[in-house]
Amino acid sequence: MVAPSRKKLLLIGRSGSGKSSMRSIIFSNYTAFDTHRLGATIDVEHSQLRFLGNVTLNLWDCGGQNSFIENYLTTQRDHIFNLVEVLIYVFDIGSQEVPKDMETFKRCLDNLQEFSPNAKVFVLLHKMDLVRVDRREQVFNATMMTLHAHANEFKFQLTGFATSIWDESLYKAWSAIVCSLMSNISALQSELETFAKVSSVQEVVLFEKTTFLLVAHATSDDMDSSSQADPKRFEKISNIIKSYRQSVSKLRTQLHSISLLSNNCVAVLEPLTSNTIIMTVLPKHSADTNMVISNIKASKTRFEELESKSNDLP
Amino acid sequence: MISQGTREQKILLMGLRRGGKSSIRQVIFHGMQPIETLYLESTTKPTSEKLSSLANFVIEEIPGQVDVTNPEFESSKVFKGASTVIYVIDSQDEYLLSLQNVVQVISQGYKIDRNIHFEILIHKVDGLSEDFRLDTKRDIIQRINDDLVDIGAYDADVTFHMTSIFDQSIVEALSRIIQKLVPELSSLTQLLDMFCMRTGVEKAFVFEASSKIYLATDSSPVDAEIYQVCSDFIDVSADLGGLYGTSANTGNSDGREFSTSRFNNGSVICLTRLIKGCLLVCLCTSETDNKITLVEFNADVFREGMEKIYA
């Protein structure tokens, strides 16, 4: 018997930086507006989330008030930092106490090095919407530079994302985080590429069903070269479909599939396996979506096999 | 018969300052998020919006500072040619002053053209509790009607709507207001009724694509949820298409377009592009594969029917 693999994710950052808000949006279908209702997280909130069916994400949302942080770093440190797969550190980009944030960040890395030296570290520079649009990139680069400078005594590779709950950037960051935990992504990826080639479609995108995070995508060469497609399209699709799904729930039912035939694009969004949704984009002016839909149905078993494989790996 | 389609229909948007006129304009015509309207500046100059679809509408916002009782106010110039006056009353505020003002507006407009539709929006009702909402509505209607009888304008065409920009009630109200100005409404409704009956479709709307106001619907009652989901699906199909294409202005292109969204309970929403920047969106509750084809075919027939009406 194979037990579903468990992955421990630590979500840390100072109080009010937006940790619980992002968790609620990604995993509990909150809208950005709903997060106003959330109160402060007391101590650690554990949530178990299934991703692609077989992987259980054990998300530790650590309350960020000073006394809690002090506890995590002293008395509870073996409990908190043991067996961590991913550390997600959230910085409030508008924070007034940057030196203190950096200090805490360093202490966290220090503990992580001791207890889980193989963990991956993601830093999210959050609340980017508060920074003026033309300065965002500059602010992001400057802050990442400071962070790298602070972290260079540790051997962790930092991956940084600029995020905001008010746009799709959050989905991009979380897709990267969650996919870094999946062992079978590359297999899914190559399967998608085959699928794209066989069905001669422009693009295939695979999403996880409940969170609608991007799992993998394959893009044909002739579409890569044309710059018409939006580079942020995957996160945007997650965002659009997720809010549409909320709206559909008013009719007391759930979204099953979408098929789109317009001047700009011909696309099909269909459930693939019980955990994934696939979106295929066909060349413009191709009128027949039925072939793709049957191809999707035909490849269902193959993808199911691949998904369950994540169990076998250590 | 003289076709009214070529003439511009003038709609005036009036009300005291800080009543919510500009917010309505921004939310409906510029896709602003309702919450962002808090930061709108007060409007000082008359501003107008154009809505060209089945008929050409011009929506003119008259700033709240303009005093209609002032002798310098050229009421004849303002009301001349207007088909509708939308008057916005802030229901969360002390509205007695608004009521005085609205009666003056009606009496002046009524003198100039007896056929003007007066549409009173009892606005910002999202802030009132359920019971209080109805009391406020009754109070406002009572007072306005009493005053109108006093000035002898009892047969003025006055309609009341409860609205808020935070839900679909404002689009719903504007849809009803604008529908009165679509000269071919009865033919469209008949056509839609026929479409629904023959195709076995639950509900069908003709939307104006950019503002998502519905210009016509079949004669069955409108369910707010169905309307909401249909209108959201327009967004979804436009947004998804926009990610892969260049031509963002779908308004002019009369190319073929057919999108569907299926649900787990078997119902489907179908969307097709009609003429003049309109979309036909319909909900079928029992779906079979043949049904979709039927909808697609009948939607084409519907489009042809519309082309004939507007030829």
XYZ file of C-alpha atoms in Angstrom:
625
model
C 0.000 0.000 0.000
C 1.207 3.441 -0.802
C 0.533 6.231 1.609
C 0.034 9.650 0.120
C 3.214 11.636 0.524
C 3.088 14.533 2.933
C 4.959 17.721 2.409
C 5.439 20.288 5.108
C 5.254 23.913 4.050
C 6.077 26.704 6.460
C 4.422 30.044 5.871
C 6.202 32.710 7.880
C 6.266 36.482 7.912
C 5.512 39.371 10.193
C 2.014 40.012 11.519
C -0.343 41.528 8.951
C 1.857 40.769 5.978
C -0.890 38.784 4.269
C -0.044 35.127 4.893
C -3.510 33.951 5.826
C -5.096 36.090 3.113
C -3.114 34.411 0.377
C -3.699 30.984 1.830
C -7.457 31.605 1.889
C -7.509 32.836 -1.687
C -5.500 29.996 -3.131
C -6.822 27.091 -1.100
C -10.213 28.158 0.280
C -11.748 30.042 -2.662
C -11.906 33.391 -0.910
C -12.102 36.474 -3.098
C -9.555 39.201 -2.449
C -12.331 41.281 -0.950
C -13.392 38.509 1.465
C -9.997 38.504 3.154
C -11.035 41.611 5.091
C -12.925 39.242 7.334
C -9.828 37.351 8.434
C -8.481 38.035 11.877
C -4.947 37.618 13.157
C -3.623 34.065 13.164
C -2.923 32.836 16.674
C 0.088 30.542 16.993
C 0.234 28.036 14.134
C -2.760 27.089 11.997
C -2.296 23.745 10.334
C -4.118 22.943 7.168
C -3.966 19.770 5.160
C -4.515 20.258 1.486
C -4.584 17.608 -1.169
C -2.929 18.571 -4.391
C -3.288 16.428 -7.495
C -4.957 13.872 -5.291
C -1.905 12.069 -4.036
C 0.222 14.725 -2.455
C -0.873 16.196 0.827
C 0.398 19.633 1.538
C 0.773 20.215 5.228
C 0.630 23.965 5.388
C 1.749 25.569 8.631
C 0.460 29.107 8.692
C 2.545 30.667 11.464
C 1.015 33.671 13.205
C 3.384 36.574 12.833
C 3.105 38.508 16.075
C 6.443 39.172 17.721
C 5.911 36.902 20.700
C 4.954 33.965 18.459
C 7.945 34.488 16.195
C 10.174 34.618 19.243
C 8.717 31.281 20.340
C 9.243 29.649 16.954
C 12.866 30.678 16.982
C 13.630 29.595 20.535
C 11.557 27.070 22.474
C 9.630 25.516 19.569
C 12.357 25.625 16.994
C 12.891 21.907 16.531
C 9.122 21.408 16.280
C 8.672 24.161 13.701
C 11.733 23.764 11.528
C 12.002 19.994 11.475
C 11.248 18.128 8.220
C 10.363 21.257 6.276
C 10.158 20.846 2.518
C 9.436 24.442 1.651
C 9.794 27.666 3.552
C 7.643 30.490 2.241
C 8.688 33.784 3.718
C 6.286 36.666 3.186
C 7.550 40.243 3.278
C 5.189 43.180 3.402
C 6.706 45.461 0.777
C 5.421 48.514 2.636
C 6.979 47.452 5.932
C 8.371 50.223 8.117
C 10.825 48.005 9.955
C 12.913 46.457 7.225
C 16.056 45.851 9.328
C 14.033 43.909 11.870
C 12.346 41.876 9.124
C 15.746 41.009 7.701
C 17.007 39.984 11.110
C 14.046 37.632 11.626
C 14.497 36.257 8.137
C 18.132 35.466 8.859
C 17.278 33.743 12.096
C 14.679 31.613 10.296
C 17.204 30.561 7.670
C 19.660 29.778 10.423
C 17.206 27.398 12.067
C 16.164 25.931 8.758
C 19.784 25.174 7.916
C 20.116 23.301 11.152
C 16.930 21.205 10.989
C 16.013 20.910 7.295
C 19.052 21.780 5.200
C 17.453 20.507 1.999
C 14.394 22.723 2.115
C 13.554 25.105 -0.694
C 13.120 28.758 0.160
C 10.640 31.079 -1.517
C 10.320 34.745 -0.653
C 7.162 36.587 -1.588
C 7.360 40.358 -1.677
C 3.722 40.899 -0.949
C 1.287 43.826 -1.272
C 3.001 44.932 -4.478
C -0.209 46.734 -5.430
C 0.775 49.459 -2.967
C 3.858 50.295 -5.049
C 3.480 52.521 -8.088
C 3.312 50.477 -11.294
C 6.417 51.946 -12.905
C 8.519 51.417 -9.785
C 7.524 47.824 -9.047
C 10.344 46.157 -10.912
C 12.938 48.420 -9.387
C 11.615 47.906 -5.854
C 11.466 44.163 -6.404
C 15.043 43.964 -7.675
C 16.399 46.156 -4.909
C 14.675 44.149 -2.193
C 15.764 40.842 -3.678
C 19.335 42.118 -3.742
C 19.219 42.952 -0.031
C 17.714 39.548 0.682
C 20.402 37.748 -1.285
C 23.028 39.712 0.582
C 21.547 38.617 3.893
C 21.164 35.022 2.810
C 24.522 34.418 1.196
C 26.011 32.893 4.323
C 23.462 30.087 3.968
C 23.422 27.666 1.113
C 19.768 28.141 0.242
C 18.752 29.229 -3.207
C 16.185 32.003 -2.836
C 13.348 32.229 -5.315
C 11.533 35.533 -5.196
C 8.123 36.638 -6.426
C 6.345 39.954 -6.349
C 2.769 39.251 -5.326
C -0.501 40.948 -4.590
C -3.896 39.504 -3.757
C -5.521 42.038 -6.080
C -4.126 40.615 -9.288
C -3.025 37.294 -10.736
C 0.604 37.451 -9.488
C -0.347 35.339 -6.484
C -1.212 32.377 -8.704
C 2.138 32.504 -10.443
C 4.031 32.373 -7.163
C 1.965 29.562 -5.695
C 2.093 27.483 -8.859
C 5.867 27.640 -8.699
C 5.883 26.734 -5.017
C 3.529 23.795 -5.303
C 5.067 22.475 -8.505
C 8.497 22.467 -6.901
C 7.125 19.778 -4.595
C 5.794 17.499 -7.274
C 8.100 14.784 -8.492
C 6.108 13.974 -11.606
C 5.917 17.414 -13.194
C 8.450 16.676 -15.900
C 6.622 13.515 -16.905
C 3.367 15.430 -17.134
C 5.140 18.132 -19.083
C 6.496 15.782 -21.734
C 3.130 14.054 -21.978
C 1.519 17.426 -22.617
C 4.056 18.162 -25.321
C 3.198 14.920 -27.036
C -0.454 15.746 -26.716
C 0.075 19.166 -28.253
C 1.973 17.693 -31.171
C -0.459 14.890 -31.857
C -3.540 17.082 -31.745
C -1.688 19.903 -33.498
C -2.897 22.540 -31.098
C -1.151 25.770 -30.256
C -1.054 25.391 -26.542
C -2.042 22.961 -23.819
C -2.270 24.051 -20.213
C -2.871 21.783 -17.261
C -4.421 23.104 -14.075
C -5.088 21.515 -10.708
C -8.811 21.296 -10.142
C -9.528 22.797 -6.726
C -6.868 25.507 -6.555
C -6.710 26.109 -10.301
C -2.958 26.481 -10.029
C -0.909 25.875 -13.152
C 0.684 22.420 -13.184
C 2.345 22.346 -16.576
C 1.976 23.738 -20.056
C 3.221 23.062 -23.566
C 3.305 25.690 -26.269
C 3.852 25.033 -29.942
C 6.763 26.769 -31.632
C 4.780 28.841 -34.054
C 2.875 30.396 -31.195
C 5.981 31.052 -29.143
C 7.336 33.253 -31.855
C 4.257 35.373 -32.274
C 4.108 37.865 -29.458
C 0.323 38.144 -29.501
C -0.282 35.985 -26.483
C -0.138 37.603 -23.080
C 2.983 36.466 -21.173
C 1.017 36.430 -17.919
C -1.807 34.390 -19.420
C -1.548 31.302 -17.190
C -1.985 33.177 -13.950
C -4.701 35.253 -15.548
C -6.581 32.140 -16.636
C -6.415 30.822 -13.063
C -7.771 34.088 -11.811
C -10.549 34.426 -14.399
C -11.787 30.867 -14.101
C -11.631 30.843 -10.341
C -13.804 33.912 -9.998
C -16.170 32.605 -12.655
C -16.463 29.381 -10.684
C -17.480 31.388 -7.637
C -20.127 33.112 -9.672
C -21.451 29.832 -11.097
C -21.982 28.507 -7.576
C -24.881 30.970 -7.328
C -26.778 28.702 -9.694
C -26.207 25.891 -7.164
C -24.026 23.910 -9.524
C -20.384 23.687 -10.577
C -18.557 24.595 -13.726
C -17.894 21.600 -15.922
C -16.310 22.886 -19.100
C -15.979 25.884 -21.379
C -15.620 26.024 -25.112
C -14.667 29.253 -26.797
C -14.902 30.128 -30.443
C -14.174 33.730 -31.263
C -12.115 35.889 -33.571
C -9.212 35.920 -31.175
C -9.028 32.359 -30.113
C -10.530 28.923 -30.241
C -10.114 27.174 -26.929
C -11.517 24.279 -24.953
C -11.419 23.885 -21.207
C -12.300 20.349 -20.101
C -11.863 18.229 -17.006
C -9.080 15.716 -17.608
C -8.611 13.490 -14.578
C -10.442 13.808 -11.285
C -7.806 16.285 -10.116
C -6.938 18.229 -13.206
C -8.463 20.488 -15.798
C -6.925 20.869 -19.218
C -7.167 23.855 -21.495
C -6.221 23.600 -25.139
C -5.875 26.507 -27.504
C -6.424 25.689 -31.149
C -5.172 27.560 -34.168
C -7.429 30.446 -35.128
C -10.345 29.715 -37.433
C -10.278 26.010 -36.781
C -13.914 25.224 -36.364
C -13.799 21.708 -35.043
C -13.270 21.366 -31.341
C -14.696 17.863 -31.180
C -11.482 16.193 -32.215
C -9.600 17.819 -29.365
C -12.294 16.879 -26.902
C -12.058 13.233 -27.924
C -8.279 13.421 -27.733
C -8.614 14.732 -24.204
C -10.898 11.861 -23.291
C -8.504 9.397 -24.870
C -5.502 10.614 -22.923
C -7.321 10.576 -19.608
C -6.028 7.169 -18.492
C -2.459 8.019 -19.415
C -2.543 11.131 -17.268
C -4.183 9.272 -14.410
C -1.299 6.819 -14.467
C 1.235 9.605 -14.402
C -0.443 11.339 -11.506
C -0.520 8.257 -9.360
C 3.187 7.730 -10.008
C 4.067 10.509 -7.609
C 3.382 7.944 -4.881
C 6.093 5.548 -5.808
C 8.925 7.967 -5.602
C 10.528 8.438 -2.236
C -43.032 54.845 -40.166
C -40.129 57.060 -39.266
C -37.174 55.064 -38.044
C -35.939 56.291 -34.733
C -32.795 54.220 -34.942
C -30.757 56.894 -36.661
C -31.602 59.624 -34.177
C -29.611 59.920 -30.970
C -31.622 59.337 -27.848
C -30.651 61.741 -25.113
C -30.651 60.493 -21.539
C -29.980 62.987 -18.752
C -28.344 61.814 -15.542
C -29.237 64.228 -12.755
C -29.262 64.459 -8.996
C -27.760 66.471 -6.165
C -24.004 66.366 -5.682
C -22.485 63.282 -4.059
C -25.525 61.248 -5.024
C -23.558 58.675 -7.021
C -24.027 59.788 -10.636
C -20.385 59.626 -11.658
C -19.923 56.329 -9.846
C -22.761 54.826 -11.855
C -21.262 56.166 -15.066
C -17.807 54.822 -14.263
C -18.976 51.395 -13.126
C -21.251 50.830 -16.094
C -19.342 52.398 -18.958
C -15.729 52.199 -17.859
C -15.670 48.917 -15.962
C -14.479 50.518 -12.748
C -14.570 48.365 -9.625
C -17.386 49.620 -7.351
C -15.007 49.963 -4.417
C -12.732 52.307 -6.380
C -15.495 54.851 -6.903
C -14.822 56.111 -3.381
C -11.912 58.070 -4.802
C -13.800 59.774 -7.621
C -13.602 63.539 -7.741
C -16.748 65.608 -7.876
C -17.908 66.257 -11.448
C -17.965 69.936 -12.393
C -18.662 69.910 -16.119
C -21.446 68.181 -17.980
C -20.007 64.895 -19.225
C -21.482 62.537 -21.732
C -21.180 58.882 -22.647
C -22.176 57.366 -25.938
C -23.707 53.937 -26.246
C -24.188 52.914 -29.853
C -25.981 49.692 -30.235
C -29.497 48.960 -31.340
C -30.115 52.668 -31.035
C -27.682 55.472 -30.351
C -27.839 56.681 -26.810
C -26.105 59.674 -25.321
C -26.006 59.739 -21.560
C -25.326 63.230 -20.284
C -24.399 63.805 -16.713
C -25.510 67.181 -15.359
C -23.347 68.089 -12.336
C -25.208 68.322 -9.038
C -24.141 71.920 -8.533
C -26.352 73.069 -11.404
C -29.388 74.690 -9.837
C -32.529 74.053 -11.863
C -34.454 76.831 -10.090
C -31.872 79.418 -11.090
C -33.394 81.641 -13.799
C -30.140 81.356 -15.749
C -30.645 77.617 -16.060
C -31.822 77.104 -19.591
C -34.276 74.349 -18.951
C -35.583 74.387 -22.491
C -32.104 73.781 -23.865
C -31.331 70.969 -21.444
C -34.614 69.100 -21.633
C -35.207 69.641 -25.320
C -34.876 66.378 -27.136
C -34.305 64.361 -23.994
C -36.107 61.037 -23.946
C -35.327 60.120 -20.387
C -34.254 61.853 -17.209
C -32.538 59.602 -14.672
C -32.572 61.208 -11.265
C -30.319 59.743 -8.567
C -31.380 60.076 -4.922
C -28.905 59.123 -2.217
C -31.071 57.016 0.084
C -28.438 56.924 2.829
C -28.448 60.689 3.221
C -31.096 63.166 4.300
C -33.090 63.013 1.110
C -35.697 65.747 1.653
C -33.629 68.262 -0.293
C -33.278 65.762 -3.134
C -37.031 65.258 -3.183
C -37.658 69.000 -3.524
C -35.128 69.114 -6.293
C -36.488 66.130 -8.170
C -39.993 67.594 -8.157
C -38.623 70.804 -9.640
C -36.755 68.850 -12.273
C -39.869 66.910 -13.173
C -42.056 70.008 -13.312
C -39.602 71.806 -15.588
C -39.036 68.833 -17.845
C -42.724 68.046 -17.949
C -43.486 71.579 -19.150
C -41.110 71.172 -22.054
C -41.947 67.659 -23.138
C -44.761 65.593 -21.676
C -43.315 62.376 -23.023
C -40.069 62.409 -21.087
C -39.633 59.284 -18.954
C -38.551 60.190 -15.448
C -36.618 57.373 -13.820
C -35.915 57.884 -10.139
C -33.064 55.796 -8.761
C -33.323 55.309 -5.015
C -29.607 54.775 -4.873
C -27.057 53.354 -2.407
C -29.630 50.999 -0.885
C -26.818 48.546 -0.090
C -26.272 50.484 3.142
C -29.839 50.153 4.384
C -31.229 47.199 6.289
C -33.902 45.124 4.598
C -36.870 46.617 6.518
C -35.610 50.140 6.358
C -35.122 49.805 2.619
C -38.815 49.243 1.993
C -39.806 52.041 4.394
C -37.482 54.441 2.626
C -38.821 53.405 -0.747
C -42.423 53.893 0.344
C -41.644 57.245 1.940
C -39.841 58.585 -1.128
C -42.504 57.425 -3.565
C -45.292 58.823 -1.390
C -43.688 62.237 -1.004
C -42.812 62.622 -4.672
C -46.240 61.552 -5.847
C -47.941 63.963 -3.398
C -45.821 66.850 -4.604
C -46.421 65.998 -8.241
C -50.171 66.068 -7.695
C -49.772 69.467 -5.997
C -48.056 70.964 -9.011
C -50.505 69.362 -11.390
C -48.048 66.984 -13.021
C -49.893 63.854 -11.935
C -49.670 62.204 -15.313
C -45.908 62.577 -15.671
C -44.253 59.263 -16.489
C -42.324 58.526 -13.298
C -40.757 55.150 -12.444
C -38.821 54.197 -9.322
C -35.877 51.791 -9.025
C -33.927 50.618 -5.995
C -30.257 50.506 -6.954
C -26.745 49.996 -5.707
C -23.482 49.794 -7.607
C -22.330 46.932 -5.404
C -24.701 44.402 -6.944
C -26.399 43.920 -10.284
C -29.393 46.119 -9.357
C -27.909 49.152 -11.114
C -27.405 47.269 -14.395
C -30.851 45.796 -14.023
C -32.397 49.264 -13.566
C -30.431 50.784 -16.445
C -31.416 47.840 -18.617
C -35.074 48.511 -17.945
C -34.608 52.223 -18.526
C -32.819 51.765 -21.822
C -35.173 49.056 -23.024
C -37.979 51.616 -23.014
C -35.995 53.526 -25.617
C -35.392 50.589 -27.950
C -38.085 51.202 -30.546
C -38.123 47.617 -31.773
C -38.350 46.129 -28.291
C -41.643 44.331 -28.789
C -40.463 42.642 -31.975
C -37.232 41.616 -30.287
C -39.082 40.206 -27.298
C -41.344 38.255 -29.608
C -38.380 36.960 -31.541
C -36.678 35.914 -28.316
C -39.844 34.223 -27.044
C -39.998 32.263 -30.236
C -36.327 31.403 -29.994
C -36.733 30.166 -26.425
C -39.812 28.130 -27.179
C -38.516 26.469 -30.322
C -35.052 25.774 -28.966
C -36.166 24.717 -25.504
C -34.089 27.392 -23.844
C -34.826 28.592 -20.324
C -33.851 32.231 -20.617
C -32.289 34.397 -23.317
C -30.827 37.885 -23.174
C -29.615 40.304 -25.803
C -26.687 42.092 -24.175
C -24.844 45.193 -25.217
C -21.335 43.755 -25.148
C -19.309 46.519 -23.513
C -21.614 47.735 -20.741
C -23.386 44.386 -20.264
C -26.725 46.142 -20.124
C -29.375 43.861 -21.580
C -31.383 45.479 -24.303
C -33.992 42.775 -24.593
C -34.958 39.489 -23.023
C -37.742 36.993 -23.460
C -40.935 37.628 -21.542
C -40.280 35.193 -18.690
C -39.226 36.869 -15.415
C -35.566 37.762 -14.989
C -33.733 35.797 -12.325
C -30.941 37.883 -10.823
C -28.578 34.929 -10.470
C -29.004 33.758 -14.038
C -28.433 37.277 -15.269
C -25.301 37.558 -13.140
C -23.765 34.332 -14.376
C -24.601 35.145 -18.002
C -23.003 38.523 -17.625
C -19.934 37.005 -15.968
C -19.597 34.521 -18.791
C -19.391 37.427 -21.245
C -16.419 38.655 -19.229
C -14.819 35.225 -19.134
C -15.060 34.689 -22.873
C -13.814 38.204 -23.633
C -10.966 37.956 -21.124
C -9.811 34.514 -22.219
C -9.965 35.538 -25.863
C -8.037 38.695 -25.056
C -5.154 36.657 -23.670
C -4.500 35.069 -27.039
C -5.497 37.701 -29.549
C -4.655 41.194 -30.569
C -7.937 42.749 -31.566
C -9.294 43.839 -28.238
C -12.202 45.726 -29.751
C -14.690 42.968 -30.211
C -17.346 45.639 -30.495
C -17.106 46.153 -34.231
C -16.177 42.747 -35.478
C -19.253 40.917 -36.577
C -17.344 37.699 -37.082
C -18.566 34.336 -35.958
C -18.424 33.691 -32.293
C -19.945 30.878 -30.303
C -18.946 29.997 -26.773
C -20.469 27.596 -24.326
C -20.059 26.905 -20.655
C -21.367 23.636 -19.277
C -22.271 22.927 -15.683
C -22.373 19.769 -13.657
C -26.160 19.783 -13.365
C -26.473 19.533 -17.125
C -27.283 23.130 -17.915
C -25.349 25.173 -20.446
C -24.840 28.857 -21.133
C -24.367 29.715 -24.797
C -23.068 32.989 -26.141
C -23.182 34.199 -29.739
C -22.360 37.495 -31.331
C -25.241 39.256 -33.042
C -25.112 42.496 -34.974
C -24.362 46.024 -33.730
C -22.199 45.020 -30.796
C -24.877 42.816 -29.271
C -24.528 39.371 -27.806
C -27.154 36.703 -27.445
C -26.645 34.793 -24.203
C -28.978 31.988 -23.236
C -29.296 29.329 -20.583
C -30.553 25.836 -21.378
C -31.237 23.655 -18.379
C -31.400 20.259 -20.028
C -28.536 19.644 -22.335
C -27.861 17.117 -24.999
C -25.255 17.434 -27.699
C -27.962 18.024 -30.251
C -29.311 20.882 -28.207
C -26.132 22.916 -28.575
C -26.211 22.497 -32.316
C -29.842 23.532 -32.307
C -29.039 26.624 -30.254
C -26.213 27.491 -32.618
C -28.435 27.091 -35.654
C -31.367 28.986 -34.181
C -29.089 31.755 -32.976
C -28.038 32.213 -36.582
C -31.677 32.430 -37.565
C -32.212 34.932 -34.791
C -29.325 37.012 -36.083
C -30.828 37.003 -39.552
C -34.119 38.132 -38.059
C -32.364 40.987 -36.341
C -30.551 41.937 -39.507
C -33.921 42.212 -41.197
C -35.322 44.404 -38.428
C -32.348 46.723 -38.600
C -31.830 46.625 -42.327
